[in-house]
PDB file of C-alpha atoms in Angstrom:
ATOM      1  CA  LYS A   1      -1.119  12.218  16.535  1.00 68.00           C
ATOM      2  CA  ALA A   2       0.058  13.720  13.291  1.00 81.00           C
ATOM      3  CA  GLY A   3      -0.002  11.389  10.326  1.00 93.00           C
ATOM      4  CA  VAL A   4       2.710  10.538   7.844  1.00 96.00           C
ATOM      5  CA  THR A   5       3.879  13.619   5.993  1.00 97.00           C
ATOM      6  CA  GLN A   6       5.561  13.693   2.622  1.00 98.00           C
ATOM      7  CA  THR A   7       7.294  16.573   0.900  1.00 97.00           C
ATOM      8  CA  PRO A   8       7.013  17.911  -1.644  1.00 97.00           C
ATOM      9  CA  ARG A   9       3.501  16.975  -2.691  1.00 96.00           C
ATOM     10  CA  TYR A  10       4.119  17.667  -6.353  1.00 97.00           C
ATOM     11  CA  LEU A  11       7.261  17.684  -8.479  1.00 96.00           C
ATOM     12  CA  ILE A  12       7.986  18.195 -12.134  1.00 98.00           C
ATOM     13  CA  LYS A  13      11.400  17.096 -13.360  1.00 98.00           C
ATOM     14  CA  THR A  14      13.110  16.638 -16.682  1.00 97.00           C
ATOM     15  CA  ARG A  15      14.369  13.313 -17.983  1.00 97.00           C
ATOM     16  CA  GLY A  16      17.931  12.689 -16.838  1.00 97.00           C
ATOM     17  CA  GLN A  17      17.649  14.744 -13.655  1.00 98.00           C
ATOM     18  CA  GLN A  18      17.601  13.321 -10.163  1.00 98.00           C
ATOM     19  CA  VAL A  19      15.054  13.844  -7.398  1.00 98.00           C
ATOM     20  CA  THR A  20      14.873  13.433  -3.632  1.00 98.00           C
ATOM     21  CA  LEU A  21      11.600  12.827  -1.823  1.00 98.00           C
ATOM     22  CA  SER A  22      11.134  13.110   1.921  1.00 98.00           C
ATOM     23  CA  CYS A  23       8.951  11.248   4.404  1.00 98.00           C
ATOM     24  CA  SER A  24       8.337  11.928   8.083  1.00 98.00           C
ATOM     25  CA  PRO A  25       6.724   8.951   9.827  1.00 96.00           C
ATOM     26  CA  ILE A  26       4.190   9.009  12.624  1.00 95.00           C
ATOM     27  CA  SER A  27       5.856   9.851  15.917  1.00 94.00           C
ATOM     28  CA  GLY A  28       7.190   6.669  17.526  1.00 92.00           C
ATOM     29  CA  HIS A  29       7.178   4.684  14.300  1.00 92.00           C
ATOM     30  CA  ARG A  30      10.547   3.251  13.363  1.00 91.00           C
ATOM     31  CA  SER A  31       9.785   1.507  10.086  1.00 91.00           C
ATOM     32  CA  VAL A  32       9.331   3.354   6.808  1.00 94.00           C
ATOM     33  CA  SER A  33       8.394   1.716   3.523  1.00 93.00           C
ATOM     34  CA  TRP A  34       8.213   3.275   0.086  1.00 96.00           C
ATOM     35  CA  TYR A  35       5.826   2.328  -2.713  1.00 96.00           C
ATOM     36  CA  GLN A  36       5.368   3.454  -6.293  1.00 97.00           C
ATOM     37  CA  GLN A  37       1.806   3.782  -7.585  1.00 96.00           C
ATOM     38  CA  THR A  38       1.026   3.960 -11.309  1.00 95.00           C
ATOM     39  CA  PRO A  39      -2.201   3.305 -13.232  1.00 90.00           C
ATOM     40  CA  GLY A  40      -0.621   0.422 -15.113  1.00 88.00           C
ATOM     41  CA  GLN A  41       1.378  -1.380 -12.429  1.00 89.00           C
ATOM     42  CA  GLY A  42      -0.621  -0.395  -9.373  1.00 91.00           C
ATOM     43  CA  LEU A  43       1.136  -0.230  -6.016  1.00 94.00           C
ATOM     44  CA  GLN A  44       4.629  -1.679  -6.017  1.00 94.00           C
ATOM     45  CA  PHE A  45       6.984  -2.024  -3.082  1.00 92.00           C
ATOM     46  CA  LEU A  46      10.279  -0.173  -3.369  1.00 95.00           C
ATOM     47  CA  PHE A  47      12.073  -0.709  -0.058  1.00 92.00           C
ATOM     48  CA  GLU A  48      11.707  -0.706   3.707  1.00 91.00           C
ATOM     49  CA  TYR A  49      13.920   0.879   6.320  1.00 92.00           C
ATOM     50  CA  PHE A  50      13.989   0.065  10.009  1.00 91.00           C
ATOM     51  CA  SER A  51      16.397   1.634  12.475  1.00 90.00           C
ATOM     52  CA  GLU A  52      18.378   3.200   9.629  1.00 93.00           C
ATOM     53  CA  THR A  53      18.884  -0.177   7.901  1.00 92.00           C
ATOM     54  CA  GLN A  54      17.333  -1.304   4.654  1.00 91.00           C
ATOM     55  CA  ARG A  55      15.390  -4.440   5.569  1.00 86.00           C
ATOM     56  CA  ASN A  56      13.800  -5.342   2.271  1.00 84.00           C
ATOM     57  CA  LYS A  57      13.948  -4.235  -1.340  1.00 89.00           C
ATOM     58  CA  GLY A  58      11.576  -4.584  -4.264  1.00 90.00           C
ATOM     59  CA  ASN A  59      12.362  -5.209  -7.909  1.00 91.00           C
ATOM     60  CA  PHE A  60      13.430  -1.750  -8.970  1.00 95.00           C
ATOM     61  CA  PRO A  61      16.677  -0.698 -10.654  1.00 96.00           C
ATOM     62  CA  GLY A  62      19.573   0.713  -8.691  1.00 95.00           C
ATOM     63  CA  ARG A  63      18.554   4.242  -9.736  1.00 97.00           C
ATOM     64  CA  PHE A  64      16.094   4.045  -6.875  1.00 98.00           C
ATOM     65  CA  SER A  65      17.710   4.362  -3.484  1.00 97.00           C
ATOM     66  CA  GLY A  66      16.774   5.459  -0.025  1.00 97.00           C
ATOM     67  CA  ARG A  67      17.991   6.087   3.446  1.00 97.00           C
ATOM     68  CA  GLN A  68      16.679   6.579   6.926  1.00 97.00           C
ATOM     69  CA  PHE A  69      17.927   8.952   9.564  1.00 97.00           C
ATOM     70  CA  SER A  70      18.246   8.439  13.302  1.00 96.00           C
ATOM     71  CA  ASN A  71      14.948  10.270  13.872  1.00 95.00           C
ATOM     72  CA  SER A  72      13.251   7.725  11.534  1.00 95.00           C
ATOM     73  CA  ARG A  73      12.689  10.272   8.785  1.00 97.00           C
ATOM     74  CA  SER A  74      13.405   8.808   5.386  1.00 98.00           C
ATOM     75  CA  GLU A  75      14.364  10.001   1.959  1.00 98.00           C
ATOM     76  CA  MET A  76      14.252   8.277  -1.372  1.00 98.00           C
ATOM     77  CA  ASN A  77      16.305   9.306  -4.359  1.00 98.00           C
ATOM     78  CA  VAL A  78      15.801   8.576  -8.018  1.00 98.00           C
ATOM     79  CA  SER A  79      18.710   9.312 -10.297  1.00 95.00           C
ATOM     80  CA  THR A  80      18.740   9.673 -14.077  1.00 97.00           C
ATOM     81  CA  LEU A  81      14.995  10.082 -14.266  1.00 98.00           C
ATOM     82  CA  GLU A  82      13.075   8.355 -17.037  1.00 97.00           C
ATOM     83  CA  LEU A  83       9.604   9.148 -18.350  1.00 97.00           C
ATOM     84  CA  GLY A  84       8.369   5.889 -16.836  1.00 96.00           C
ATOM     85  CA  ASP A  85       9.290   7.104 -13.363  1.00 97.00           C
ATOM     86  CA  SER A  86       6.275   9.406 -13.398  1.00 97.00           C
ATOM     87  CA  ALA A  87       4.145   8.116 -10.555  1.00 97.00           C
ATOM     88  CA  LEU A  88       2.736   8.734  -7.119  1.00 97.00           C
ATOM     89  CA  TYR A  89       5.376   7.815  -4.554  1.00 98.00           C
ATOM     90  CA  LEU A  90       3.917   6.751  -1.247  1.00 97.00           C
ATOM     91  CA  CYS A  91       5.590   6.425   2.078  1.00 96.00           C
ATOM     92  CA  ALA A  92       4.148   4.240   4.827  1.00 94.00           C
ATOM     93  CA  SER A  93       5.227   4.041   8.435  1.00 93.00           C
ATOM     94  CA  SER A  94       4.695   1.380  11.053  1.00 89.00           C
ATOM     95  CA  PHE A  95       5.743   0.909  14.641  1.00 86.00           C
ATOM     96  CA  GLY A  96       8.080  -1.938  13.856  1.00 76.00           C
ATOM     97  CA  SER A  97       9.204  -4.202  11.078  1.00 67.00           C
ATOM     98  CA  GLY A  98       6.989  -7.251  10.849  1.00 62.00           C
ATOM     99  CA  TYR A  99       3.418  -7.694  12.058  1.00 59.00           C
ATOM    100  CA  TYR A 100       2.442  -4.072  12.264  1.00 68.00           C
ATOM    101  CA  GLU A 101      -0.095  -2.004  10.370  1.00 84.00           C
ATOM    102  CA  GLN A 102       1.306   0.380   7.812  1.00 88.00           C
ATOM    103  CA  TYR A 103      -0.029   3.925   7.643  1.00 92.00           C
ATOM    104  CA  PHE A 104       0.380   5.774   4.376  1.00 95.00           C
ATOM    105  CA  GLY A 105       1.140   9.393   3.681  1.00 96.00           C
ATOM    106  CA  PRO A 106      -0.590  11.419   0.937  1.00 96.00           C
ATOM    107  CA  GLY A 107       2.226  10.754  -1.515  1.00 97.00           C
ATOM    108  CA  THR A 108       4.432  12.822  -3.791  1.00 98.00           C
ATOM    109  CA  ARG A 109       3.218  13.155  -7.363  1.00 97.00           C
ATOM    110  CA  LEU A 110       6.304  13.077  -9.617  1.00 98.00           C
ATOM    111  CA  THR A 111       5.975  14.019 -13.255  1.00 97.00           C
ATOM    112  CA  VAL A 112       8.964  13.489 -15.559  1.00 98.00           C
ATOM    113  CA  THR A 113       8.897  15.388 -18.833  1.00 97.00           C
TER     114      THR A 113
ATOM    115  CA  GLN B   1       4.021 -12.715 -11.798  1.00 55.00           C
ATOM    116  CA  GLN B   2       1.011 -11.162 -10.127  1.00 62.00           C
ATOM    117  CA  GLN B   3       0.848 -12.701  -6.699  1.00 88.00           C
ATOM    118  CA  VAL B   4      -2.454 -11.119  -5.661  1.00 94.00           C
ATOM    119  CA  LYS B   5      -5.300 -11.002  -8.178  1.00 96.00           C
ATOM    120  CA  GLN B   6      -8.208  -8.678  -7.438  1.00 97.00           C
ATOM    121  CA  SER B   7     -11.637  -8.526  -9.039  1.00 96.00           C
ATOM    122  CA  PRO B   8     -13.676  -6.803 -10.259  1.00 97.00           C
ATOM    123  CA  GLN B   9     -11.738  -3.814 -11.603  1.00 96.00           C
ATOM    124  CA  SER B  10     -14.785  -1.624 -11.102  1.00 97.00           C
ATOM    125  CA  LEU B  11     -18.062  -2.006  -9.283  1.00 97.00           C
ATOM    126  CA  ILE B  12     -21.238   0.043  -9.216  1.00 98.00           C
ATOM    127  CA  VAL B  13     -23.638  -0.481  -6.328  1.00 98.00           C
ATOM    128  CA  GLN B  14     -26.815   1.255  -5.254  1.00 98.00           C
ATOM    129  CA  LYS B  15     -26.971   2.960  -1.874  1.00 97.00           C
ATOM    130  CA  GLY B  16     -27.846   0.419   0.785  1.00 97.00           C
ATOM    131  CA  GLY B  17     -26.583  -2.504  -1.259  1.00 97.00           C
ATOM    132  CA  ILE B  18     -23.743  -4.913  -0.564  1.00 98.00           C
ATOM    133  CA  SER B  19     -20.381  -4.390  -2.248  1.00 98.00           C
ATOM    134  CA  ILE B  20     -18.221  -7.484  -2.667  1.00 98.00           C
ATOM    135  CA  ILE B  21     -14.585  -7.418  -3.798  1.00 98.00           C
ATOM    136  CA  ASN B  22     -12.572 -10.594  -4.216  1.00 98.00           C
ATOM    137  CA  CYS B  23      -8.891 -11.394  -4.081  1.00 98.00           C
ATOM    138  CA  ALA B  24      -6.889 -14.532  -4.735  1.00 97.00           C
ATOM    139  CA  TYR B  25      -3.295 -15.135  -3.805  1.00 95.00           C
ATOM    140  CA  GLU B  26      -0.671 -17.604  -4.894  1.00 91.00           C
ATOM    141  CA  ASN B  27       1.975 -17.631  -2.200  1.00 88.00           C
ATOM    142  CA  THR B  28       0.856 -19.906   0.623  1.00 88.00           C
ATOM    143  CA  ALA B  29       3.447 -18.264   2.876  1.00 85.00           C
ATOM    144  CA  PHE B  30       1.397 -15.056   3.011  1.00 88.00           C
ATOM    145  CA  ASP B  31       0.127 -14.598   6.540  1.00 86.00           C
ATOM    146  CA  TYR B  32      -1.336 -11.103   6.777  1.00 88.00           C
ATOM    147  CA  PHE B  33      -4.132  -9.789   4.552  1.00 92.00           C
ATOM    148  CA  PRO B  34      -5.121  -6.111   4.858  1.00 93.00           C
ATOM    149  CA  TRP B  35      -7.586  -4.079   2.844  1.00 96.00           C
ATOM    150  CA  TYR B  36      -6.948  -0.443   2.033  1.00 96.00           C
ATOM    151  CA  GLN B  37      -9.279   2.328   0.905  1.00 97.00           C
ATOM    152  CA  GLN B  38      -7.980   5.170  -1.217  1.00 97.00           C
ATOM    153  CA  PHE B  39      -9.727   8.412  -2.118  1.00 95.00           C
ATOM    154  CA  PRO B  40      -8.496  10.601  -4.984  1.00 92.00           C
ATOM    155  CA  GLY B  41      -5.487  12.662  -3.958  1.00 87.00           C
ATOM    156  CA  LYS B  42      -4.951  10.690  -0.774  1.00 91.00           C
ATOM    157  CA  GLY B  43      -2.767   7.821   0.297  1.00 94.00           C
ATOM    158  CA  PRO B  44      -4.301   4.404   1.017  1.00 95.00           C
ATOM    159  CA  ALA B  45      -5.878   4.064   4.448  1.00 94.00           C
ATOM    160  CA  LEU B  46      -6.006   0.751   6.300  1.00 92.00           C
ATOM    161  CA  LEU B  47      -9.595  -0.465   6.583  1.00 95.00           C
ATOM    162  CA  ILE B  48      -9.438  -3.917   8.080  1.00 94.00           C
ATOM    163  CA  ALA B  49      -6.991  -6.826   8.143  1.00 92.00           C
ATOM    164  CA  ILE B  50      -7.088 -10.547   8.822  1.00 92.00           C
ATOM    165  CA  ARG B  51      -4.665 -13.348   9.579  1.00 88.00           C
ATOM    166  CA  PRO B  52      -5.176 -16.900   8.213  1.00 87.00           C
ATOM    167  CA  ASP B  53      -6.070 -18.397  11.584  1.00 88.00           C
ATOM    168  CA  VAL B  54      -9.585 -16.901  11.370  1.00 91.00           C
ATOM    169  CA  SER B  55     -12.173 -17.253   8.605  1.00 93.00           C
ATOM    170  CA  GLU B  56     -14.000 -13.974   9.119  1.00 95.00           C
ATOM    171  CA  LYS B  57     -13.466 -10.587  10.702  1.00 95.00           C
ATOM    172  CA  LYS B  58     -16.052  -7.844  11.002  1.00 96.00           C
ATOM    173  CA  GLU B  59     -15.595  -4.176  11.804  1.00 95.00           C
ATOM    174  CA  GLY B  60     -18.734  -2.108  11.481  1.00 96.00           C
ATOM    175  CA  ARG B  61     -20.068  -2.389   7.952  1.00 97.00           C
ATOM    176  CA  PHE B  62     -16.856  -4.022   6.685  1.00 97.00           C
ATOM    177  CA  THR B  63     -16.276  -7.773   6.774  1.00 97.00           C
ATOM    178  CA  ILE B  64     -13.352  -9.849   5.510  1.00 96.00           C
ATOM    179  CA  SER B  65     -14.051 -13.460   4.617  1.00 95.00           C
ATOM    180  CA  PHE B  66     -11.011 -15.705   4.323  1.00 95.00           C
ATOM    181  CA  ASN B  67     -10.787 -19.139   2.681  1.00 94.00           C
ATOM    182  CA  LYS B  68      -7.338 -20.579   3.295  1.00 92.00           C
ATOM    183  CA  SER B  69      -7.822 -23.767   1.263  1.00 93.00           C
ATOM    184  CA  ALA B  70      -8.983 -21.800  -1.785  1.00 95.00           C
ATOM    185  CA  LYS B  71      -6.367 -19.085  -1.215  1.00 94.00           C
ATOM    186  CA  GLN B  72      -9.043 -16.433  -1.498  1.00 96.00           C
ATOM    187  CA  PHE B  73     -10.304 -13.580   0.607  1.00 97.00           C
ATOM    188  CA  SER B  74     -12.985 -11.001   0.074  1.00 97.00           C
ATOM    189  CA  LEU B  75     -14.240  -7.688   1.388  1.00 98.00           C
ATOM    190  CA  HIS B  76     -17.945  -7.174   1.982  1.00 98.00           C
ATOM    191  CA  ILE B  77     -19.297  -3.664   2.530  1.00 98.00           C
ATOM    192  CA  MET B  78     -22.776  -3.818   3.951  1.00 97.00           C
ATOM    193  CA  ASP B  79     -25.282  -0.971   3.534  1.00 98.00           C
ATOM    194  CA  SER B  80     -22.964   0.730   1.030  1.00 98.00           C
ATOM    195  CA  GLN B  81     -23.021   4.545   1.131  1.00 98.00           C
ATOM    196  CA  PRO B  82     -22.012   7.164  -1.449  1.00 97.00           C
ATOM    197  CA  GLY B  83     -19.169   8.105   0.909  1.00 97.00           C
ATOM    198  CA  ASP B  84     -17.737   4.602   0.398  1.00 97.00           C
ATOM    199  CA  SER B  85     -17.012   5.466  -3.239  1.00 98.00           C
ATOM    200  CA  ALA B  86     -13.266   4.993  -3.512  1.00 97.00           C
ATOM    201  CA  THR B  87     -10.637   2.587  -4.788  1.00 97.00           C
ATOM    202  CA  TYR B  88     -10.134  -0.494  -2.656  1.00 98.00           C
ATOM    203  CA  PHE B  89      -6.955  -2.526  -2.582  1.00 97.00           C
ATOM    204  CA  CYS B  90      -6.387  -5.936  -1.123  1.00 97.00           C
ATOM    205  CA  ALA B  91      -2.880  -6.832  -0.086  1.00 94.00           C
ATOM    206  CA  ALA B  92      -0.886  -9.673   1.352  1.00 92.00           C
ATOM    207  CA  SER B  93       2.407  -9.959   3.129  1.00 86.00           C
ATOM    208  CA  LEU B  94       4.643 -12.473   4.762  1.00 77.00           C
ATOM    209  CA  ASN B  95       6.951 -12.164   7.691  1.00 66.00           C
ATOM    210  CA  SER B  96      10.124 -13.904   6.693  1.00 57.00           C
ATOM    211  CA  GLY B  97      12.393 -14.317   9.665  1.00 51.00           C
ATOM    212  CA  GLY B  98      10.819 -11.363  11.430  1.00 52.00           C
ATOM    213  CA  SER B  99      12.670  -8.727   9.499  1.00 49.00           C
ATOM    214  CA  ASN B 100      11.402  -8.867   5.930  1.00 50.00           C
ATOM    215  CA  TYR B 101       7.991  -7.381   5.543  1.00 63.00           C
ATOM    216  CA  LYS B 102       6.421  -5.904   2.416  1.00 79.00           C
ATOM    217  CA  LEU B 103       2.908  -5.563   1.104  1.00 86.00           C
ATOM    218  CA  THR B 104       1.976  -7.097  -2.248  1.00 90.00           C
ATOM    219  CA  PHE B 105      -1.091  -5.311  -3.567  1.00 93.00           C
ATOM    220  CA  GLY B 106      -3.903  -6.265  -5.886  1.00 95.00           C
ATOM    221  CA  LYS B 107      -4.593  -3.928  -8.808  1.00 95.00           C
ATOM    222  CA  GLY B 108      -7.502  -2.226  -7.067  1.00 96.00           C
ATOM    223  CA  THR B 109     -11.290  -1.971  -7.460  1.00 97.00           C
ATOM    224  CA  LEU B 110     -12.979   1.327  -8.174  1.00 97.00           C
ATOM    225  CA  LEU B 111     -16.220   1.304  -6.211  1.00 98.00           C
ATOM    226  CA  THR B 112     -19.012   3.711  -7.065  1.00 98.00           C
ATOM    227  CA  VAL B 113     -22.056   3.840  -4.830  1.00 98.00           C
ATOM    228  CA  ASN B 114     -24.982   5.597  -6.467  1.00 96.00           C
ATOM    229  CA  PRO B 115     -27.357   7.568  -4.246  1.00 93.00           C
TER     230      PRO B 115
END
């Protein structure tokens, strides 16, 4: 089975721009979660989508948003980028929402200049 | 508020030795405790996980020990190998009403196994 794929792998954006990241979950998985990883804050939960519905949300500003499509693929969007948004953005998929293992993709490295 | 505290930040072990990483949590509602391994340039990979109804779980060279009363759990890597050199994260989650599920991670431990 193919793993979780994320595109693009690397991005460089300018402060004030917006960015869209994409995640394709493992085939058959319906839940997608997004995490931000930085050296200072570590891994922080952004949000989870299950069956196209946002099930849970972390403590991030409204500039961070996401959505999930009927084929379970997910996108996250960050508007009005700030320097502090530079991070590795990880997507994780699981079969369902709840007691299921989460499998992570390789991440998208976003650099904001 | 850091809900999962992980120690040490870094650990150096000789090949064949035992690596021990500890985590402590605050929220007694947590009911799922996975450990992840992350290599540079890769996403975290699930190593092993435990639920609070058992005190120990072993998979190969990896063992989780869980102490519910102390709100602590630890990862033991037996016969550590240079290929185990990576960053290890403990995590915890709770299933609130069956639909809210998120992982709260520790800050990570950089493990180096010297040959």
